[in-house]
Amino acid sequence: FTSPAVKRLLGWKQGDEEEKWAEKAVDSLVKKLKKKKGAMDELERALSCPGQPSKCVTIPRSLDGRLQVSHRKGLPHVIYCRVWRWPDLQSHHELKPLECCEFPFGSKQKEVCINPYHYRRVETPVLPPVLVPRHSEYNPQLSLLAKFRSASLHSEPLMPHNATYPDSFQQPPCSAFPPSPGPGHVFTQSPCTAGYPHSPESPSEPESPYQHS
């Protein structure tokens, strides 16, 4: 059963706010306001004459400041501003109290004003969109992994998987960019490209154990 007072207040409901939820929110409010002389009249006056001066319409502040209505819990001034003014209201950050309001939500007083015409809506700062690159363009994890692998390839000697080397063998270091040969230099097979030991080019270089006599 919906009381006549609740029906009257629902007559000012805005937008397509869920009917049953709005009815429960208003019913909960009516029960609180009936305990205060003149509170119901003041709320109806504010709703019927938007823009006209009106007094605060207050309810007791709960321990955590929020109000439970059915399965939803929210801040009381946000709930009733959503019912009677802005159905798309998302957060208390979008509301600022008017100077005439004596019990705004932010004042942390024992009573909270829920008069929807004692609050104004403000633009919330719009954050710039976060552009997420496509997988093929850039992936920080893959990029770091590729760099790590690349560094590993340049720092480790190239060696065939099926070859075994004696412990005494020292693999010559492999440079990613060998120096350009001077004039008259005869190209020999590079350890970087072949991956196998090569014949020593000078007597000072250690002789390979695979060198044939």
GROMACS .gro file of C-alpha atoms in nm:
model
  213
    1PHE     CA    1   0.000   0.000   0.000
    2THR     CA    2   0.137   0.340  -0.102
    3SER     CA    3   0.039   0.625   0.125
    4PRO     CA    4  -0.112   0.944  -0.022
    5ALA     CA    5   0.194   1.143   0.091
    6VAL     CA    6   0.430   0.910  -0.097
    7LYS     CA    7   0.209   0.925  -0.407
    8ARG     CA    8   0.210   1.304  -0.399
    9LEU     CA    9   0.589   1.318  -0.372
   10LEU     CA   10   0.632   1.060  -0.649
   11GLY     CA   11   0.436   1.296  -0.872
   12TRP     CA   12   0.752   1.510  -0.898
   13LYS     CA   13   0.978   1.216  -0.978
   14GLN     CA   14   1.206   1.283  -1.274
   15GLY     CA   15   1.307   1.060  -1.560
   16ASP     CA   16   1.294   0.683  -1.571
   17GLU     CA   17   1.438   0.612  -1.227
   18GLU     CA   18   1.336   0.260  -1.125
   19GLU     CA   19   0.978   0.295  -1.005
   20LYS     CA   20   0.985   0.047  -0.718
   21TRP     CA   21   1.319   0.172  -0.589
   22ALA     CA   22   1.208   0.537  -0.605
   23GLU     CA   23   0.888   0.448  -0.421
   24LYS     CA   24   1.084   0.277  -0.142
   25ALA     CA   25   1.325   0.571  -0.118
   26VAL     CA   26   1.038   0.820  -0.087
   27ASP     CA   27   0.848   0.598   0.158
   28SER     CA   28   1.158   0.575   0.380
   29LEU     CA   29   1.193   0.954   0.370
   30VAL     CA   30   0.827   1.019   0.451
   31LYS     CA   31   0.852   0.804   0.766
   32LYS     CA   32   1.146   1.015   0.885
   33LEU     CA   33   0.992   1.351   0.794
   34LYS     CA   34   0.658   1.281   0.962
   35LYS     CA   35   0.840   1.290   1.295
   36LYS     CA   36   0.933   1.656   1.232
   37LYS     CA   37   0.667   1.922   1.232
   38GLY     CA   38   0.640   2.106   0.901
   39ALA     CA   39   0.912   1.902   0.726
   40MET     CA   40   0.674   1.736   0.479
   41ASP     CA   41   0.511   2.069   0.391
   42GLU     CA   42   0.852   2.228   0.333
   43LEU     CA   43   0.961   1.949   0.099
   44GLU     CA   44   0.638   1.970  -0.101
   45ARG     CA   45   0.678   2.347  -0.125
   46ALA     CA   46   1.035   2.310  -0.256
   47LEU     CA   47   0.932   2.049  -0.514
   48SER     CA   48   0.625   2.240  -0.634
   49CYS     CA   49   0.801   2.578  -0.663
   50PRO     CA   50   1.147   2.512  -0.812
   51GLY     CA   51   1.375   2.813  -0.791
   52GLN     CA   52   1.182   2.969  -0.503
   53PRO     CA   53   1.354   3.010  -0.164
   54SER     CA   54   1.295   2.710   0.062
   55LYS     CA   55   1.417   2.586   0.398
   56CYS     CA   56   1.638   2.286   0.474
   57VAL     CA   57   1.463   1.950   0.488
   58THR     CA   58   1.675   1.727   0.708
   59ILE     CA   59   1.704   1.367   0.818
   60PRO     CA   60   1.941   1.221   1.082
   61ARG     CA   61   2.288   1.131   0.954
   62SER     CA   62   2.366   0.760   0.974
   63LEU     CA   63   2.694   0.627   1.116
   64ASP     CA   64   2.859   0.590   0.774
   65GLY     CA   65   2.661   0.876   0.620
   66ARG     CA   66   2.482   0.647   0.376
   67LEU     CA   67   2.121   0.539   0.341
   68GLN     CA   68   2.002   0.188   0.260
   69VAL     CA   69   1.711   0.171   0.017
   70SER     CA   70   1.614  -0.180  -0.087
   71HIS     CA   71   1.926  -0.347  -0.231
   72ARG     CA   72   2.106  -0.017  -0.294
   73LYS     CA   73   2.302   0.198  -0.054
   74GLY     CA   74   2.392   0.560  -0.121
   75LEU     CA   75   2.431   0.908   0.018
   76PRO     CA   76   2.091   1.056   0.107
   77HIS     CA   77   2.126   1.388  -0.075
   78VAL     CA   78   2.242   1.206  -0.389
   79ILE     CA   79   1.948   0.962  -0.371
   80TYR     CA   80   1.683   1.235  -0.348
   81CYS     CA   81   1.849   1.464  -0.602
   82ARG     CA   82   1.841   1.164  -0.837
   83VAL     CA   83   1.472   1.099  -0.769
   84TRP     CA   84   1.353   1.459  -0.807
   85ARG     CA   85   1.606   1.638  -1.026
   86TRP     CA   86   1.880   1.443  -1.208
   87PRO     CA   87   1.808   1.074  -1.277
   88ASP     CA   88   2.153   1.032  -1.435
   89LEU     CA   89   2.338   1.163  -1.128
   90GLN     CA   90   2.630   0.930  -1.051
   91SER     CA   91   2.822   1.071  -0.756
   92HIS     CA   92   2.822   1.325  -0.475
   93HIS     CA   93   3.119   1.487  -0.653
   94GLU     CA   94   2.865   1.624  -0.901
   95LEU     CA   95   2.676   1.813  -0.629
   96LYS     CA   96   2.755   2.138  -0.451
   97PRO     CA   97   2.536   2.288  -0.176
   98LEU     CA   98   2.388   2.634  -0.219
   99GLU     CA   99   2.498   2.904   0.025
  100CYS     CA  100   2.151   2.912   0.181
  101CYS     CA  101   2.179   2.546   0.292
  102GLU     CA  102   2.248   2.518   0.665
  103PHE     CA  103   2.291   2.140   0.679
  104PRO     CA  104   2.481   2.038   0.364
  105PHE     CA  105   2.609   1.681   0.350
  106GLY     CA  106   2.972   1.793   0.361
  107SER     CA  107   2.932   1.979   0.691
  108LYS     CA  108   2.934   1.650   0.889
  109GLN     CA  109   2.651   1.766   1.116
  110LYS     CA  110   2.408   1.530   1.288
  111GLU     CA  111   2.138   1.628   1.038
  112VAL     CA  112   2.167   1.618   0.658
  113CYS     CA  113   1.965   1.835   0.422
  114ILE     CA  114   1.802   1.635   0.142
  115ASN     CA  115   1.615   1.928  -0.017
  116PRO     CA  116   1.707   1.871  -0.385
  117TYR     CA  117   1.681   2.244  -0.453
  118HIS     CA  118   1.951   2.320  -0.196
  119TYR     CA  119   2.209   2.159  -0.424
  120ARG     CA  120   2.335   2.243  -0.768
  121ARG     CA  121   2.497   2.014  -1.018
  122VAL     CA  122   2.853   2.083  -1.125
  123GLU     CA  123   3.057   1.955  -1.413
  124THR     CA  124   3.301   1.689  -1.303
  125PRO     CA  125   3.647   1.726  -1.457
  126VAL     CA  126   3.668   1.508  -1.765
  127LEU     CA  127   3.984   1.301  -1.773
  128PRO     CA  128   4.151   1.269  -2.113
  129PRO     CA  129   4.080   0.931  -2.274
  130VAL     CA  130   4.344   0.666  -2.223
  131LEU     CA  131   4.448   0.540  -2.564
  132VAL     CA  132   4.539   0.172  -2.549
  133PRO     CA  133   4.757   0.080  -2.849
  134ARG     CA  134   4.668  -0.222  -3.054
  135HIS     CA  135   4.855  -0.543  -2.971
  136SER     CA  136   5.043  -0.527  -3.300
  137GLU     CA  137   5.161  -0.169  -3.244
  138TYR     CA  138   5.303  -0.179  -2.898
  139ASN     CA  139   5.307  -0.413  -2.605
  140PRO     CA  140   5.537  -0.304  -2.319
  141GLN     CA  141   5.581  -0.659  -2.194
  142LEU     CA  142   5.662  -0.801  -2.535
  143SER     CA  143   5.886  -0.505  -2.611
  144LEU     CA  144   6.091  -0.556  -2.294
  145LEU     CA  145   6.108  -0.930  -2.359
  146ALA     CA  146   6.231  -0.870  -2.712
  147LYS     CA  147   6.502  -0.632  -2.586
  148PHE     CA  148   6.609  -0.885  -2.324
  149ARG     CA  149   6.632  -1.162  -2.580
  150SER     CA  150   6.820  -0.938  -2.820
  151ALA     CA  151   7.070  -0.846  -2.549
  152SER     CA  152   7.112  -1.213  -2.461
  153LEU     CA  153   7.185  -1.305  -2.821
  154HIS     CA  154   7.456  -1.041  -2.848
  155SER     CA  155   7.617  -1.123  -2.515
  156GLU     CA  156   7.624  -1.503  -2.550
  157PRO     CA  157   7.846  -1.688  -2.802
  158LEU     CA  158   7.665  -1.854  -3.086
  159MET     CA  159   7.700  -2.231  -3.059
  160PRO     CA  160   7.525  -2.516  -3.242
  161HIS     CA  161   7.297  -2.715  -3.012
  162ASN     CA  162   7.441  -3.051  -3.129
  163ALA     CA  163   7.809  -2.962  -3.085
  164THR     CA  164   8.021  -3.044  -2.779
  165TYR     CA  165   8.335  -2.861  -2.688
  166PRO     CA  166   8.621  -2.956  -2.457
  167ASP     CA  167   8.641  -2.766  -2.129
  168SER     CA  168   8.968  -2.606  -2.235
  169PHE     CA  169   8.810  -2.448  -2.541
  170GLN     CA  170   8.746  -2.075  -2.511
  171GLN     CA  171   8.481  -1.944  -2.749
  172PRO     CA  172   8.592  -1.612  -2.902
  173PRO     CA  173   8.361  -1.322  -2.818
  174CYS     CA  174   8.096  -1.246  -3.075
  175SER     CA  175   8.041  -0.881  -3.159
  176ALA     CA  176   7.712  -0.766  -3.302
  177PHE     CA  177   7.890  -0.517  -3.529
  178PRO     CA  178   8.245  -0.630  -3.620
  179PRO     CA  179   8.481  -0.351  -3.729
  180SER     CA  180   8.506  -0.280  -4.100
  181PRO     CA  181   8.808  -0.452  -4.256
  182GLY     CA  182   9.090  -0.235  -4.380
  183PRO     CA  183   9.219  -0.225  -4.737
  184GLY     CA  184   9.367  -0.550  -4.860
  185HIS     CA  185   9.194  -0.757  -4.591
  186VAL     CA  186   9.106  -1.110  -4.694
  187PHE     CA  187   8.763  -1.208  -4.560
  188THR     CA  188   8.754  -1.516  -4.345
  189GLN     CA  189   8.443  -1.682  -4.212
  190SER     CA  190   8.313  -1.489  -3.912
  191PRO     CA  191   8.232  -1.679  -3.592
  192CYS     CA  192   7.915  -1.468  -3.573
  193THR     CA  193   7.776  -1.603  -3.898
  194ALA     CA  194   7.908  -1.957  -3.892
  195GLY     CA  195   7.886  -2.033  -3.525
  196TYR     CA  196   8.188  -2.266  -3.549
  197PRO     CA  197   8.552  -2.216  -3.448
  198HIS     CA  198   8.778  -2.089  -3.724
  199SER     CA  199   9.142  -2.125  -3.808
  200PRO     CA  200   9.365  -1.888  -3.614
  201GLU     CA  201   9.473  -1.586  -3.812
  202SER     CA  202   9.791  -1.517  -3.620
  203PRO     CA  203  10.036  -1.718  -3.408
  204SER     CA  204   9.923  -1.527  -3.100
  205GLU     CA  205   9.566  -1.665  -3.123
  206PRO     CA  206   9.511  -1.995  -2.939
  207GLU     CA  207   9.499  -2.294  -3.168
  208SER     CA  208   9.163  -2.465  -3.200
  209PRO     CA  209   9.144  -2.828  -3.088
  210TYR     CA  210   8.974  -2.899  -3.420
  211GLN     CA  211   9.271  -2.769  -3.623
  212HIS     CA  212   9.406  -3.050  -3.848
  213SER     CA  213   9.780  -3.093  -3.876
   0.00000   0.00000   0.00000
